[in-house]
Amino acid sequence: MNYFKLPKIDLHCHLDGSVRPETIIDLAKQLGVEIPSTNIEVMKSLMVAPENCPNLMEYLSRFHYPVSVMQTEEALERITFELYEDAAKENVKYLETRYGPQLHRQNGLTFDQIIASTVRGMRKAEEMYDIKGNLIISVVKVLPKNDIYEMIDSGAKYIGNGIVAFDLAASEDQDFCHDYIEHTEYAIEKGYRITIHAGEQGYGQNVHDAIKLLHAERIGHGIAIRDHKASYNLVYSNRIALETCPTSNVQTKAVQSLADHSVNDFYQDGIVVTINTDNRTVSDTTMTKELQKTFEQFDLSLEDYKNIYRNSVENAFTTDEIKKHLLSLID
Ligand SMILES: [Zn+2]
């Protein structure tokens, strides 16, 4: 299979984990942000998480330098544009990018400015390349909750015009869903679709909670359902799509190795799985690499690819018109 040539869809990709190292160096110079080196290889080594990352916290530390330069409108627009450009160049035809606006206020940007900049960057790439996209706003759970409603209100102005969904991200505690019921309900009222990071770090119950308490339509990762029967059954019977990110799960030690990843077991059981990058830079991956690794590991075929691609289309937070277009590329 020519994985590069295949049309691809990525539903789970973080903006701050997918910044080109050379762009960090360039922006750091422009903005006067201190970075340890202006050598691309050195900066890359500080951003890419090792295969044997000891834990999720070590993995999350890789976002420090990207976030330090993502503090102006120009930087956010550029980085969003470049992500869509990179994806388009490997035949990703539809990309949903998520980011946490709360992280980009260090120099006083408003939520409106942050969100407008990312939409501009995405639109510019859509005009230049054969790619479509939408943006997802992620709450960074380790940050204070006091500005979440304001963030939802700012994003709501772009619902149907760049922003589509609401997500909860960052390291996963047991029972976190209970703390975000009102925020998520408010987001739903404002027109957001819901996807939630859950079941990434071993808490299968969080997947159940995300679906039942937060009305998640898709689950980020969700691999912990393999050890949690009730969540497994709920995901299966409600046809909730799992946004799996195999390389990232190996790096964060959510699974011991790719061979130990449940994506294929889920797929064979009839669970709706999709395959995604999570973080192009931090995980040193692309959709091409992610598919090739996973398909070779589990000996999957072109027919399997078409099934998984169709899962991504069906569960994309986009219009029927774009879905029809995406389906026409594979049939
Ligand atoms: Zn993620």
Short mmCIF file of C-alpha atoms and ligand atoms in Angstrom, two decimals:
data_model
loop_
_atom_site.label_atom_id
_atom_site.label_comp_id
_atom_site.label_asym_id
_atom_site.label_seq_id
_atom_site.Cartn_x
_atom_site.Cartn_y
_atom_site.Cartn_z
CA MET A 1 0.00 0.00 0.00
CA ASN A 2 1.24 3.49 -0.81
CA TYR A 3 0.39 5.20 2.47
CA PHE A 4 1.64 8.56 1.27
CA LYS A 5 -0.71 8.62 -1.72
CA LEU A 6 -3.81 7.47 0.13
CA PRO A 7 -6.30 10.23 0.97
CA LYS A 8 -6.15 10.69 4.74
CA ILE A 9 -8.17 12.18 7.58
CA ASP A 10 -6.83 13.28 10.96
CA LEU A 11 -9.42 13.99 13.64
CA HIS A 12 -7.07 14.28 16.61
CA CYS A 13 -4.12 16.62 16.22
CA HIS A 14 -2.87 19.22 18.73
CA LEU A 15 -1.64 22.52 17.32
CA ASP A 16 1.02 23.10 19.98
CA GLY A 17 2.37 19.57 19.53
CA SER A 18 2.72 20.02 15.79
CA VAL A 19 4.85 23.16 15.38
CA ARG A 20 7.82 23.01 13.02
CA PRO A 21 11.08 23.34 15.06
CA GLU A 22 12.42 25.88 12.53
CA THR A 23 9.33 28.03 13.11
CA ILE A 24 9.98 28.04 16.87
CA ILE A 25 13.53 29.27 16.26
CA ASP A 26 12.34 31.91 13.84
CA LEU A 27 9.54 33.17 16.09
CA ALA A 28 11.76 33.11 19.19
CA LYS A 29 14.18 35.47 17.42
CA GLN A 30 11.37 37.77 16.27
CA LEU A 31 9.62 37.86 19.62
CA GLY A 32 12.71 37.88 21.84
CA VAL A 33 11.77 34.60 23.51
CA GLU A 34 14.70 32.74 25.05
CA ILE A 35 15.28 29.23 23.74
CA PRO A 36 18.22 26.95 24.58
CA SER A 37 19.56 26.76 21.02
CA THR A 38 19.01 28.06 17.51
CA ASN A 39 20.12 24.74 16.05
CA ILE A 40 17.20 22.89 14.47
CA GLU A 41 18.41 19.45 15.55
CA VAL A 42 18.88 20.56 19.16
CA MET A 43 15.44 22.19 19.26
CA LYS A 44 13.88 19.15 17.64
CA SER A 45 15.45 16.90 20.27
CA LEU A 46 13.86 19.06 22.98
CA MET A 47 10.43 18.85 21.34
CA VAL A 48 10.24 15.23 20.23
CA ALA A 49 9.31 12.87 23.05
CA PRO A 50 11.50 9.76 23.22
CA GLU A 51 9.97 6.34 22.51
CA ASN A 52 10.66 5.47 26.14
CA CYS A 53 9.17 8.57 27.72
CA PRO A 54 8.86 7.67 31.42
CA ASN A 55 5.33 9.10 31.78
CA LEU A 56 2.73 11.54 30.52
CA MET A 57 4.18 14.50 32.47
CA GLU A 58 7.55 14.07 30.74
CA TYR A 59 5.67 13.93 27.43
CA LEU A 60 3.76 17.11 28.22
CA SER A 61 7.01 18.97 29.00
CA ARG A 62 7.71 18.88 25.23
CA PHE A 63 5.07 21.56 24.72
CA HIS A 64 6.97 24.23 26.65
CA TYR A 65 8.89 25.86 23.77
CA PRO A 66 6.05 25.79 21.24
CA VAL A 67 3.67 27.44 23.72
CA SER A 68 6.30 30.07 24.63
CA VAL A 69 6.20 31.48 21.08
CA MET A 70 2.47 30.96 20.44
CA GLN A 71 1.62 34.28 22.08
CA THR A 72 0.92 36.64 19.17
CA GLU A 73 -1.75 36.69 16.50
CA GLU A 74 0.85 36.36 13.74
CA ALA A 75 2.49 33.36 15.40
CA LEU A 76 -0.82 31.56 15.88
CA GLU A 77 -1.93 32.24 12.32
CA ARG A 78 1.40 31.10 10.90
CA ILE A 79 1.60 27.93 12.98
CA THR A 80 -1.96 26.94 12.09
CA PHE A 81 -1.30 27.61 8.42
CA GLU A 82 1.91 25.57 8.47
CA LEU A 83 0.23 22.61 10.15
CA TYR A 84 -2.45 22.50 7.43
CA GLU A 85 0.24 22.95 4.79
CA ASP A 86 2.30 20.04 6.16
CA ALA A 87 -0.78 17.83 6.36
CA ALA A 88 -1.95 18.75 2.85
CA LYS A 89 1.47 17.86 1.45
CA GLU A 90 1.06 14.26 2.63
CA ASN A 91 -2.48 14.02 1.23
CA VAL A 92 -4.42 14.64 4.39
CA LYS A 93 -7.73 15.84 2.95
CA TYR A 94 -9.47 16.78 6.18
CA LEU A 95 -7.88 17.80 9.47
CA GLU A 96 -9.44 18.74 12.78
CA THR A 97 -6.93 20.62 14.88
CA ARG A 98 -7.40 21.22 18.58
CA TYR A 99 -5.73 23.68 20.89
CA GLY A 100 -6.15 25.27 24.30
CA PRO A 101 -6.77 29.03 23.95
CA GLN A 102 -6.04 29.38 27.69
CA LEU A 103 -2.36 28.67 26.94
CA HIS A 104 -1.97 31.59 24.56
CA ARG A 105 -2.83 34.53 26.83
CA GLN A 106 0.60 35.03 28.41
CA ASN A 107 1.13 38.32 26.54
CA GLY A 108 -2.42 39.56 26.89
CA LEU A 109 -4.11 38.22 23.76
CA THR A 110 -7.88 37.95 24.12
CA PHE A 111 -9.74 34.72 23.36
CA ASP A 112 -11.28 36.47 20.35
CA GLN A 113 -7.84 37.34 18.97
CA ILE A 114 -6.49 33.84 19.57
CA ILE A 115 -9.42 32.10 17.94
CA ALA A 116 -9.65 34.49 14.99
CA SER A 117 -5.92 33.99 14.28
CA THR A 118 -6.16 30.22 14.11
CA VAL A 119 -9.24 30.39 11.87
CA ARG A 120 -7.36 32.78 9.53
CA GLY A 121 -4.36 30.44 9.33
CA MET A 122 -6.57 27.47 8.53
CA ARG A 123 -8.58 29.34 5.89
CA LYS A 124 -5.43 30.53 4.16
CA ALA A 125 -4.20 26.92 3.85
CA GLU A 126 -7.61 25.75 2.62
CA GLU A 127 -7.40 28.33 -0.16
CA MET A 128 -3.90 27.25 -1.20
CA TYR A 129 -4.11 23.49 -0.81
CA ASP A 130 -6.51 20.59 -1.32
CA ILE A 131 -7.43 20.28 2.34
CA LYS A 132 -10.41 21.16 4.51
CA GLY A 133 -10.40 21.68 8.24
CA ASN A 134 -12.09 22.59 11.44
CA LEU A 135 -10.85 23.62 14.86
CA ILE A 136 -11.62 22.21 18.29
CA ILE A 137 -11.25 24.19 21.50
CA SER A 138 -9.66 22.21 24.32
CA VAL A 139 -9.93 23.06 27.98
CA VAL A 140 -6.52 22.55 29.60
CA LYS A 141 -7.65 20.78 32.75
CA VAL A 142 -4.62 21.69 34.85
CA LEU A 143 -5.40 25.42 34.49
CA PRO A 144 -7.90 27.39 36.61
CA LYS A 145 -11.49 27.00 35.45
CA ASN A 146 -12.59 30.63 35.83
CA ASP A 147 -12.26 31.65 32.18
CA ILE A 148 -13.82 28.59 30.51
CA TYR A 149 -17.23 30.21 29.91
CA GLU A 150 -15.59 33.28 28.38
CA MET A 151 -13.58 30.99 26.08
CA ILE A 152 -16.71 29.08 25.05
CA ASP A 153 -18.46 32.39 24.27
CA SER A 154 -15.56 33.59 22.11
CA GLY A 155 -15.42 30.34 20.15
CA ALA A 156 -19.20 30.30 19.74
CA LYS A 157 -18.93 33.25 17.37
CA TYR A 158 -17.07 30.93 14.98
CA ILE A 159 -19.32 27.89 15.24
CA GLY A 160 -20.02 26.79 11.69
CA ASN A 161 -17.19 29.00 10.51
CA GLY A 162 -14.02 27.31 11.70
CA ILE A 163 -14.78 26.17 15.23
CA VAL A 164 -16.77 22.96 15.65
CA ALA A 165 -16.15 21.25 18.95
CA PHE A 166 -15.25 21.38 22.62
CA ASP A 167 -12.73 19.06 24.28
CA LEU A 168 -11.12 18.44 27.66
CA ALA A 169 -7.37 17.79 27.44
CA ALA A 170 -4.16 17.45 29.54
CA SER A 171 -3.21 14.80 32.07
CA GLU A 172 -6.04 12.53 33.11
CA ASP A 173 -7.27 12.18 36.68
CA GLN A 174 -9.81 9.67 37.87
CA ASP A 175 -13.41 11.00 37.73
CA PHE A 176 -12.47 14.34 36.11
CA CYS A 177 -15.72 14.44 34.11
CA HIS A 178 -17.74 15.33 37.22
CA ASP A 179 -15.98 18.72 37.41
CA TYR A 180 -16.96 19.80 33.89
CA ILE A 181 -20.63 18.90 33.53
CA GLU A 182 -21.90 22.50 33.53
CA HIS A 183 -19.17 23.75 31.18
CA THR A 184 -19.89 21.03 28.68
CA GLU A 185 -23.64 21.59 28.84
CA TYR A 186 -23.04 25.27 28.20
CA ALA A 187 -20.86 24.44 25.19
CA ILE A 188 -23.55 22.14 23.78
CA GLU A 189 -26.13 24.93 24.18
CA LYS A 190 -23.82 27.19 22.20
CA GLY A 191 -23.63 24.71 19.33
CA TYR A 192 -20.38 22.88 19.98
CA ARG A 193 -19.97 19.17 19.24
CA ILE A 194 -18.22 17.21 21.99
CA THR A 195 -15.11 15.06 21.98
CA ILE A 196 -13.32 14.28 25.24
CA HIS A 197 -9.84 12.90 26.02
CA ALA A 198 -10.64 9.90 28.21
CA GLY A 199 -9.28 6.44 28.89
CA GLU A 200 -5.78 7.42 27.82
CA GLN A 201 -4.06 6.78 31.13
CA GLY A 202 -5.77 3.68 32.46
CA TYR A 203 -9.11 4.98 33.75
CA GLY A 204 -11.77 3.12 31.78
CA GLN A 205 -14.56 4.61 33.89
CA ASN A 206 -13.69 8.07 32.53
CA VAL A 207 -14.86 6.96 29.09
CA HIS A 208 -18.23 5.93 30.51
CA ASP A 209 -18.47 9.27 32.33
CA ALA A 210 -17.47 11.26 29.24
CA ILE A 211 -20.30 9.67 27.27
CA LYS A 212 -22.95 9.65 30.01
CA LEU A 213 -22.15 12.88 31.89
CA LEU A 214 -20.58 15.02 29.15
CA HIS A 215 -22.40 13.65 26.09
CA ALA A 216 -19.16 12.93 24.23
CA GLU A 217 -19.79 11.92 20.63
CA ARG A 218 -16.17 10.84 20.17
CA ILE A 219 -13.47 9.84 22.63
CA GLY A 220 -9.83 10.88 22.41
CA HIS A 221 -7.80 7.65 22.82
CA GLY A 222 -10.19 5.54 24.91
CA ILE A 223 -7.81 2.61 25.02
CA ALA A 224 -8.51 1.92 28.72
CA ILE A 225 -11.92 0.51 27.78
CA ARG A 226 -10.13 -2.75 27.09
CA ASP A 227 -10.05 -3.31 30.85
CA HIS A 228 -13.45 -1.82 31.62
CA LYS A 229 -16.42 -3.84 30.43
CA ALA A 230 -19.16 -1.24 30.99
CA SER A 231 -17.26 1.42 29.01
CA TYR A 232 -16.41 -1.06 26.31
CA ASN A 233 -20.05 -2.04 25.89
CA LEU A 234 -21.22 1.57 25.91
CA VAL A 235 -18.70 2.60 23.24
CA TYR A 236 -19.69 -0.41 21.17
CA SER A 237 -23.47 -0.09 21.47
CA ASN A 238 -23.57 3.70 21.01
CA ARG A 239 -21.11 3.52 18.10
CA ILE A 240 -18.88 6.13 19.75
CA ALA A 241 -15.80 6.73 17.61
CA LEU A 242 -12.40 6.29 19.25
CA GLU A 243 -9.73 8.71 18.08
CA THR A 244 -6.76 6.40 18.55
CA CYS A 245 -3.21 7.77 18.34
CA PRO A 246 -0.92 4.73 18.41
CA THR A 247 2.56 6.35 18.44
CA SER A 248 1.59 8.79 21.15
CA ASN A 249 0.19 5.98 23.31
CA VAL A 250 3.51 4.11 23.10
CA GLN A 251 5.45 7.27 24.04
CA THR A 252 3.29 8.07 27.04
CA LYS A 253 3.39 4.45 28.19
CA ALA A 254 -0.37 4.14 27.86
CA VAL A 255 0.64 0.90 26.13
CA GLN A 256 3.98 -0.91 26.36
CA SER A 257 4.52 -1.20 22.60
CA LEU A 258 2.65 -0.85 19.35
CA ALA A 259 2.06 -4.63 19.33
CA ASP A 260 0.33 -4.18 22.69
CA HIS A 261 -2.01 -1.47 21.30
CA SER A 262 -5.69 -2.44 21.19
CA VAL A 263 -6.58 -0.56 18.00
CA ASN A 264 -6.72 -3.76 15.96
CA ASP A 265 -8.66 -5.73 18.60
CA PHE A 266 -11.19 -2.89 18.77
CA TYR A 267 -11.44 -2.77 14.99
CA GLN A 268 -11.92 -6.53 14.68
CA ASP A 269 -14.62 -6.37 17.38
CA GLY A 270 -16.57 -3.81 15.36
CA ILE A 271 -15.78 -0.76 17.48
CA VAL A 272 -15.63 2.46 15.46
CA VAL A 273 -11.91 3.27 15.39
CA THR A 274 -10.07 6.08 13.66
CA ILE A 275 -6.29 6.55 13.46
CA ASN A 276 -4.75 9.96 14.14
CA THR A 277 -1.45 11.70 14.88
CA ASP A 278 -2.06 13.43 18.25
CA ASN A 279 1.10 15.53 17.84
CA ARG A 280 3.08 15.66 14.64
CA THR A 281 6.24 17.13 16.20
CA VAL A 282 6.16 15.77 19.75
CA SER A 283 5.34 12.28 18.48
CA ASP A 284 7.62 12.75 15.45
CA THR A 285 4.87 11.43 13.24
CA THR A 286 2.65 12.13 10.24
CA MET A 287 -0.57 10.46 9.10
CA THR A 288 1.51 8.52 6.57
CA LYS A 289 3.84 7.17 9.27
CA GLU A 290 1.01 6.50 11.70
CA LEU A 291 -0.94 4.44 9.17
CA GLN A 292 2.08 2.58 7.87
CA LYS A 293 3.26 1.55 11.36
CA THR A 294 -0.20 0.47 12.47
CA PHE A 295 -1.17 -1.33 9.26
CA GLU A 296 2.12 -3.21 9.06
CA GLN A 297 2.05 -4.13 12.74
CA PHE A 298 -1.42 -5.65 12.47
CA ASP A 299 -1.24 -6.79 8.86
CA LEU A 300 -4.24 -4.74 7.74
CA SER A 301 -5.38 -4.40 4.12
CA LEU A 302 -6.62 -1.69 1.78
CA GLU A 303 -10.19 -2.80 2.52
CA ASP A 304 -9.46 -2.25 6.22
CA TYR A 305 -8.09 1.17 5.37
CA LYS A 306 -11.27 2.08 3.55
CA ASN A 307 -13.34 0.99 6.55
CA ILE A 308 -11.28 3.09 8.95
CA TYR A 309 -11.29 6.06 6.57
CA ARG A 310 -15.08 5.82 6.35
CA ASN A 311 -15.25 5.80 10.16
CA SER A 312 -13.32 9.08 10.13
CA VAL A 313 -15.63 10.59 7.54
CA GLU A 314 -18.79 9.55 9.36
CA ASN A 315 -17.53 10.95 12.64
CA ALA A 316 -15.92 14.14 11.37
CA PHE A 317 -17.50 17.29 12.78
CA THR A 318 -18.18 18.71 9.34
CA THR A 319 -20.91 19.29 6.79
CA ASP A 320 -22.61 16.62 4.70
CA GLU A 321 -21.18 18.26 1.63
CA ILE A 322 -17.58 17.86 2.81
CA LYS A 323 -18.30 14.30 3.96
CA LYS A 324 -19.62 13.47 0.50
CA HIS A 325 -16.48 14.91 -1.03
CA LEU A 326 -14.25 12.92 1.36
CA LEU A 327 -16.10 9.68 0.61
CA SER A 328 -15.72 10.25 -3.12
CA LEU A 329 -11.93 10.17 -2.67
CA ILE A 330 -11.87 6.58 -1.41
CA ASP A 331 -14.69 4.84 -3.29
ZN ZN B 1 -4.70 14.42 22.38
#
